[in-house]
Phi, psi and omega in degrees: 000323178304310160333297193288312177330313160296349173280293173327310181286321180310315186277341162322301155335293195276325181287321161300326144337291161316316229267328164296309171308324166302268119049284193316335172263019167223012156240136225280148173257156163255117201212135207241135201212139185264102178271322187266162174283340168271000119302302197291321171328296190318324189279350192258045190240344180245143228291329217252025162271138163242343165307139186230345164223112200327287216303318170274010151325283179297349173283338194235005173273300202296321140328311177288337201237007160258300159348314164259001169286336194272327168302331202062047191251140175274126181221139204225168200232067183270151170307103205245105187263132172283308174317312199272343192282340184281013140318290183277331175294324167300314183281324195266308209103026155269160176265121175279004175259069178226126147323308198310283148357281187308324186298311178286335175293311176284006166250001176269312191279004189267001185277305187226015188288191155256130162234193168219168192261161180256119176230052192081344158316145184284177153278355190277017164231338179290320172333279208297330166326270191343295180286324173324309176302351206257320165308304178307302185303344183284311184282002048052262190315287194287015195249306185289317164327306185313319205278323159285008167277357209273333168055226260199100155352124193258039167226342195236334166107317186275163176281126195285340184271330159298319156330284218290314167306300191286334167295314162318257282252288172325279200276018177261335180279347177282325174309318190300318207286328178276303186333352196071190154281149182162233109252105191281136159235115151216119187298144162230185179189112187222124152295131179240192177269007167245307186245145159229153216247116032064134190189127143265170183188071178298132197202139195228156186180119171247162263263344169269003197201159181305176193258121144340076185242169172266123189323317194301307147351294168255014131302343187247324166322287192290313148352287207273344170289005158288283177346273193336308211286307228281308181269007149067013170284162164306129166210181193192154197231128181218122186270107158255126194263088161290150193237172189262154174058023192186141207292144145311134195249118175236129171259176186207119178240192045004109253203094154256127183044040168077021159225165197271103155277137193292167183246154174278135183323308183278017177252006148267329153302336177252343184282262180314016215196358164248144164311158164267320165272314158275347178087005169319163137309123146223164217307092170348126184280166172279148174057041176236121191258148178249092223249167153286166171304168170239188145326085158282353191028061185259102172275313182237182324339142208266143216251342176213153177274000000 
Protein backbone atom coordinates (compact mmCIF):
# COMPACT_ATOMS: atom_id res chain seq x y z
CA UNK A 1 0.00 0.00 0.00
CA UNK A 2 2.75 2.27 0.70
CA UNK A 3 4.19 1.92 -2.87
CA UNK A 4 1.38 2.08 -4.61
CA UNK A 5 0.69 5.21 -2.46
CA UNK A 6 4.28 6.79 -3.36
CA UNK A 7 3.67 6.03 -7.05
CA UNK A 8 0.66 8.14 -7.11
CA UNK A 9 2.37 11.04 -5.66
CA UNK A 10 5.33 10.60 -8.24
CA UNK A 11 3.08 10.44 -11.06
CA UNK A 12 0.80 13.56 -9.05
CA UNK A 13 4.65 15.26 -9.16
CA UNK A 14 5.28 14.70 -12.64
CA UNK A 15 1.71 15.30 -14.30
CA UNK A 16 1.96 18.65 -11.86
CA UNK A 17 5.61 19.61 -13.58
CA UNK A 18 4.23 18.94 -17.03
CA UNK A 19 1.27 20.71 -16.35
CA UNK A 20 3.46 23.79 -14.82
CA UNK A 21 5.56 23.37 -18.25
CA UNK A 22 2.59 23.84 -20.31
CA UNK A 23 1.40 26.66 -18.54
CA UNK A 24 4.91 28.14 -18.40
CA UNK A 25 4.95 28.45 -22.12
CA UNK A 26 1.62 30.41 -22.45
CA UNK A 27 2.43 32.83 -20.47
CA UNK A 28 4.12 35.43 -22.89
CA UNK A 29 7.75 37.28 -21.35
CA UNK A 30 9.12 40.81 -21.28
CA UNK A 31 12.63 41.86 -21.22
CA UNK A 32 13.28 45.43 -20.36
CA UNK A 33 16.57 46.27 -22.42
CA UNK A 34 19.31 48.99 -22.29
CA UNK A 35 20.01 49.96 -25.89
CA UNK A 36 22.51 52.67 -25.35
CA UNK A 37 25.99 52.95 -23.48
CA UNK A 38 25.16 55.69 -21.37
CA UNK A 39 22.08 54.19 -20.21
CA UNK A 40 23.25 50.83 -19.08
CA UNK A 41 26.63 53.07 -17.62
CA UNK A 42 23.35 54.92 -15.39
CA UNK A 43 22.78 50.97 -14.06
CA UNK A 44 25.62 49.91 -12.95
CA UNK A 45 25.67 52.30 -9.98
CA UNK A 46 23.32 49.66 -8.81
CA UNK A 47 25.32 46.88 -6.68
CA UNK A 48 22.60 44.19 -7.95
CA UNK A 49 23.35 45.18 -11.75
CA UNK A 50 26.09 42.70 -12.23
CA UNK A 51 26.82 43.58 -15.85
CA UNK A 52 29.97 45.55 -16.75
CA UNK A 53 29.84 45.63 -20.44
CA UNK A 54 27.24 47.00 -22.81
CA UNK A 55 28.12 44.73 -25.63
CA UNK A 56 28.26 41.39 -23.87
CA UNK A 57 25.19 42.40 -22.20
CA UNK A 58 23.37 42.19 -25.32
CA UNK A 59 25.32 39.20 -26.30
CA UNK A 60 23.29 37.14 -23.27
CA UNK A 61 19.75 39.58 -23.84
CA UNK A 62 19.69 38.29 -27.25
CA UNK A 63 20.58 34.83 -26.17
CA UNK A 64 18.19 34.95 -23.91
CA UNK A 65 15.38 36.02 -26.19
CA UNK A 66 16.47 32.61 -28.60
CA UNK A 67 16.02 30.84 -26.05
CA UNK A 68 12.88 31.49 -24.99
CA UNK A 69 11.90 31.48 -28.57
CA UNK A 70 13.34 27.99 -28.81
CA UNK A 71 10.97 27.42 -25.34
CA UNK A 72 7.90 28.42 -27.82
CA UNK A 73 7.25 31.12 -25.35
CA UNK A 74 6.07 34.99 -26.97
CA UNK A 75 8.26 37.42 -25.99
CA UNK A 76 8.14 41.04 -26.38
CA UNK A 77 11.21 43.83 -25.99
CA UNK A 78 10.37 47.39 -23.98
CA UNK A 79 12.62 50.02 -23.48
CA UNK A 80 14.19 50.02 -20.03
CA UNK A 81 15.09 54.09 -19.14
CA UNK A 82 17.08 54.27 -15.98
CA UNK A 83 15.75 58.14 -15.64
CA UNK A 84 11.83 56.92 -15.53
CA UNK A 85 12.77 53.58 -13.63
CA UNK A 86 14.58 56.20 -10.44
CA UNK A 87 11.09 57.53 -10.98
CA UNK A 88 8.76 54.93 -10.37
CA UNK A 89 10.75 53.92 -7.66
CA UNK A 90 10.44 57.05 -5.88
CA UNK A 91 6.67 57.17 -6.28
CA UNK A 92 5.43 53.50 -5.63
CA UNK A 93 8.72 52.78 -2.55
CA UNK A 94 10.38 50.35 -4.15
CA UNK A 95 14.19 49.99 -3.63
CA UNK A 96 15.68 50.15 -6.89
CA UNK A 97 18.86 48.33 -6.53
CA UNK A 98 16.54 45.11 -6.51
CA UNK A 99 15.75 42.43 -9.26
CA UNK A 100 12.15 42.82 -8.19
CA UNK A 101 12.35 46.69 -8.70
CA UNK A 102 13.65 46.16 -12.32
CA UNK A 103 11.20 43.52 -12.97
CA UNK A 104 8.07 45.54 -11.71
CA UNK A 105 9.05 48.71 -13.75
CA UNK A 106 9.35 46.57 -17.15
CA UNK A 107 5.82 45.50 -16.42
CA UNK A 108 4.67 48.83 -15.97
CA UNK A 109 6.37 49.95 -19.54
CA UNK A 110 5.11 46.37 -21.52
CA UNK A 111 1.67 47.85 -20.03
CA UNK A 112 1.36 51.33 -21.88
CA UNK A 113 5.62 51.69 -23.03
CA UNK A 114 6.79 50.98 -26.61
CA UNK A 115 7.54 47.37 -26.96
CA UNK A 116 8.35 45.25 -29.90
CA UNK A 117 7.73 41.25 -29.99
CA UNK A 118 10.89 39.37 -30.46
CA UNK A 119 10.25 37.36 -33.57
CA UNK A 120 14.08 36.23 -34.28
CA UNK A 121 15.08 39.45 -35.50
CA UNK A 122 18.97 40.42 -34.61
CA UNK A 123 19.12 43.19 -32.29
CA UNK A 124 20.77 45.33 -34.60
CA UNK A 125 17.28 45.44 -36.28
CA UNK A 126 14.96 45.14 -33.13
CA UNK A 127 17.44 48.33 -31.28
CA UNK A 128 16.59 50.72 -33.76
CA UNK A 129 12.57 49.52 -33.89
CA UNK A 130 12.39 49.79 -30.19
CA UNK A 131 13.52 53.09 -30.29
CA UNK A 132 11.62 54.60 -32.99
CA UNK A 133 8.37 53.38 -31.41
CA UNK A 134 9.36 54.83 -27.84
CA UNK A 135 10.16 58.58 -29.70
CA UNK A 136 6.79 58.31 -31.50
CA UNK A 137 4.82 57.33 -28.01
CA UNK A 138 6.98 60.63 -26.42
CA UNK A 139 6.01 62.70 -29.38
CA UNK A 140 2.27 61.17 -29.23
CA UNK A 141 2.12 62.05 -25.52
CA UNK A 142 3.56 65.38 -25.49
CA UNK A 143 1.75 66.38 -28.47
CA UNK A 144 -1.56 65.29 -26.66
CA UNK A 145 -0.65 67.12 -23.53
CA UNK A 146 -0.31 70.28 -25.62
CA UNK A 147 -3.68 70.22 -26.66
CA UNK A 148 -5.44 69.18 -24.11
CA UNK A 149 -3.99 71.78 -22.17
CA UNK A 150 -5.12 74.43 -24.47
CA UNK A 151 -8.97 74.57 -22.45
CA UNK A 152 -11.85 76.27 -24.05
CA UNK A 153 -12.20 79.08 -27.27
CA UNK A 154 -12.80 82.48 -24.96
CA UNK A 155 -15.50 83.54 -28.37
CA UNK A 156 -17.25 80.13 -29.15
CA UNK A 157 -16.96 78.55 -26.11
CA UNK A 158 -15.08 74.92 -27.67
CA UNK A 159 -12.44 73.24 -26.93
CA UNK A 160 -9.55 74.49 -29.28
CA UNK A 161 -7.37 71.16 -28.98
CA UNK A 162 -10.47 69.32 -30.01
CA UNK A 163 -11.27 71.80 -33.11
CA UNK A 164 -7.43 71.40 -34.07
CA UNK A 165 -8.17 67.51 -33.79
CA UNK A 166 -11.20 67.44 -35.92
CA UNK A 167 -9.58 69.90 -37.97
CA UNK A 168 -6.04 67.83 -38.37
CA UNK A 169 -8.30 64.84 -39.49
CA UNK A 170 -10.41 66.77 -42.12
CA UNK A 171 -7.43 67.72 -43.94
CA UNK A 172 -5.34 64.83 -43.60
CA UNK A 173 -8.14 62.50 -45.26
CA UNK A 174 -8.88 65.38 -48.21
CA UNK A 175 -4.89 65.13 -48.79
CA UNK A 176 -5.24 61.18 -49.07
CA UNK A 177 -8.62 61.85 -51.29
CA UNK A 178 -6.54 64.25 -53.77
CA UNK A 179 -3.05 62.31 -53.42
CA UNK A 180 -4.93 59.40 -55.57
CA UNK A 181 -4.02 55.82 -55.76
CA UNK A 182 -0.42 54.79 -54.72
CA UNK A 183 1.39 54.06 -51.40
CA UNK A 184 1.96 57.58 -49.80
CA UNK A 185 4.70 58.63 -46.74
CA UNK A 186 3.74 61.60 -45.45
CA UNK A 187 5.72 63.43 -42.88
CA UNK A 188 4.64 65.96 -40.70
CA UNK A 189 6.35 68.87 -38.82
CA UNK A 190 5.40 71.09 -36.35
CA UNK A 191 7.49 73.19 -33.86
CA UNK A 192 6.53 74.07 -30.62
CA UNK A 193 8.78 76.33 -27.63
CA UNK A 194 10.32 73.22 -26.50
CA UNK A 195 10.25 70.89 -29.15
CA UNK A 196 9.63 70.04 -32.92
CA UNK A 197 7.54 67.89 -32.96
CA UNK A 198 7.78 64.88 -35.91
CA UNK A 199 4.71 62.40 -37.29
CA UNK A 200 5.21 59.98 -40.08
CA UNK A 201 2.38 58.18 -41.72
CA UNK A 202 2.29 55.28 -44.22
CA UNK A 203 -0.64 54.34 -46.39
CA UNK A 204 -1.38 52.64 -49.50
CA UNK A 205 -4.79 53.00 -51.82
CA UNK A 206 -5.73 51.76 -54.68
CA UNK A 207 -8.03 53.02 -57.48
CA UNK A 208 -11.01 51.74 -56.16
CA UNK A 209 -11.17 52.60 -52.47
CA UNK A 210 -10.13 54.78 -49.65
CA UNK A 211 -6.29 55.20 -48.83
CA UNK A 212 -5.40 52.02 -45.77
CA UNK A 213 -4.27 53.87 -42.76
CA UNK A 214 -2.87 52.40 -39.30
CA UNK A 215 -4.87 53.68 -36.80
CA UNK A 216 -1.97 54.22 -34.35
CA UNK A 217 -0.01 55.92 -37.21
CA UNK A 218 -2.88 58.46 -37.71
CA UNK A 219 -3.63 59.13 -34.54
CA UNK A 220 -0.23 60.63 -34.12
CA UNK A 221 -0.29 62.21 -37.39
CA UNK A 222 -3.11 64.25 -36.87
CA UNK A 223 -1.89 65.15 -33.00
CA UNK A 224 0.80 66.70 -33.96
CA UNK A 225 -0.38 68.66 -37.38
CA UNK A 226 -3.26 69.58 -34.53
CA UNK A 227 -0.78 70.91 -32.39
CA UNK A 228 0.50 73.00 -35.48
CA UNK A 229 -3.20 74.22 -36.24
CA UNK A 230 -4.12 74.63 -32.28
CA UNK A 231 -1.01 77.13 -31.84
CA UNK A 232 -1.01 78.88 -35.09
CA UNK A 233 3.03 77.54 -35.59
CA UNK A 234 4.76 77.48 -38.88
CA UNK A 235 4.69 73.32 -39.82
CA UNK A 236 4.64 71.72 -42.73
CA UNK A 237 3.21 68.60 -44.40
CA UNK A 238 5.20 66.60 -47.09
CA UNK A 239 3.96 63.89 -49.37
CA UNK A 240 6.00 61.03 -51.71
CA UNK A 241 3.44 58.72 -53.31
CA UNK A 242 5.18 55.99 -54.98
CA UNK A 243 3.76 54.10 -57.98
CA UNK A 244 4.53 50.82 -60.24
CA UNK A 245 6.33 52.24 -63.60
CA UNK A 246 6.72 55.39 -62.44
CA UNK A 247 9.42 58.25 -60.59
CA UNK A 248 8.28 58.95 -57.12
CA UNK A 249 6.43 61.94 -56.72
CA UNK A 250 7.00 64.54 -53.75
CA UNK A 251 4.69 67.07 -52.85
CA UNK A 252 4.85 70.16 -50.06
CA UNK A 253 2.54 72.13 -48.14
CA UNK A 254 2.91 74.62 -45.49
CA UNK A 255 0.45 74.84 -42.33
CA UNK A 256 -0.92 78.77 -42.39
CA UNK A 257 -4.14 79.51 -40.33
CA UNK A 258 -5.20 76.13 -40.18
CA UNK A 259 -4.85 75.35 -43.95
CA UNK A 260 -2.15 73.23 -46.11
CA UNK A 261 -0.83 75.98 -48.66
CA UNK A 262 0.45 74.25 -51.26
CA UNK A 263 4.76 74.99 -51.74
CA UNK A 264 5.82 75.61 -55.13
CA UNK A 265 8.17 72.58 -56.90
CA UNK A 266 11.13 74.78 -56.18
CA UNK A 267 10.15 75.25 -52.79
CA UNK A 268 10.01 71.29 -52.27
CA UNK A 269 13.24 70.76 -54.34
CA UNK A 270 15.01 73.38 -52.09
CA UNK A 271 13.06 71.70 -48.98
CA UNK A 272 14.02 68.08 -49.67
CA UNK A 273 17.60 68.98 -51.49
CA UNK A 274 19.19 70.85 -48.27
CA UNK A 275 20.73 69.24 -44.45
CA UNK A 276 18.30 70.21 -42.16
CA UNK A 277 21.40 70.73 -39.88
CA UNK A 278 23.71 72.24 -41.93
CA UNK A 279 21.96 73.91 -44.31
CA UNK A 280 24.00 72.16 -47.06
CA UNK A 281 23.16 71.38 -50.53
CA UNK A 282 22.36 67.82 -51.14
CA UNK A 283 22.12 65.89 -53.91
CA UNK A 284 18.75 65.43 -55.86
CA UNK A 285 17.71 61.56 -55.35
CA UNK A 286 17.26 59.69 -59.18
CA UNK A 287 14.10 59.17 -59.99
CA UNK A 288 12.36 61.70 -57.90
CA UNK A 289 10.00 64.18 -59.27
CA UNK A 290 10.14 67.26 -57.50
CA UNK A 291 6.12 68.69 -57.30
CA UNK A 292 4.31 71.48 -56.26
CA UNK A 293 1.68 70.77 -53.58
CA UNK A 294 -1.81 70.57 -54.94
CA UNK A 295 -5.20 71.85 -53.74
CA UNK A 296 -6.78 69.72 -51.02
CA UNK A 297 -9.72 71.73 -50.72
CA UNK A 298 -10.47 71.24 -46.84
CA UNK A 299 -12.75 74.38 -46.30
CA UNK A 300 -14.20 72.57 -43.44
CA UNK A 301 -14.10 71.99 -40.12
CA UNK A 302 -13.56 75.86 -39.80
CA UNK A 303 -9.78 75.95 -38.19
CA UNK A 304 -10.82 79.43 -35.51
CA UNK A 305 -13.55 80.13 -33.77
Amino acid sequence: MAQTRNNRATVRGRTGTTMRRTLRREAPSTIGLLTDEQDFAAMRRYRTFTFDDHSVYLQQVEGLLRALAAQGMHTTVALFDPEEYAEFCAETGIAPDSPSGRSRFTAEVAACGATVAYTGQPLDTLIPLLVSRAVRQATWEYATMLLSGLGDCADCGQDVGRAAFDRASHLLLRTLEAAGPGTHHLVCSTPTENEQLLAALHTERDTTGPAHLDSGEGAEFVTVLAVGIALESHGGVVLRTSAPGAPDRVHGWRLTGGSLVPLTAGEVFSAYCTDADTGEPVSPESGVEYCAGFDVGADEPEAHH
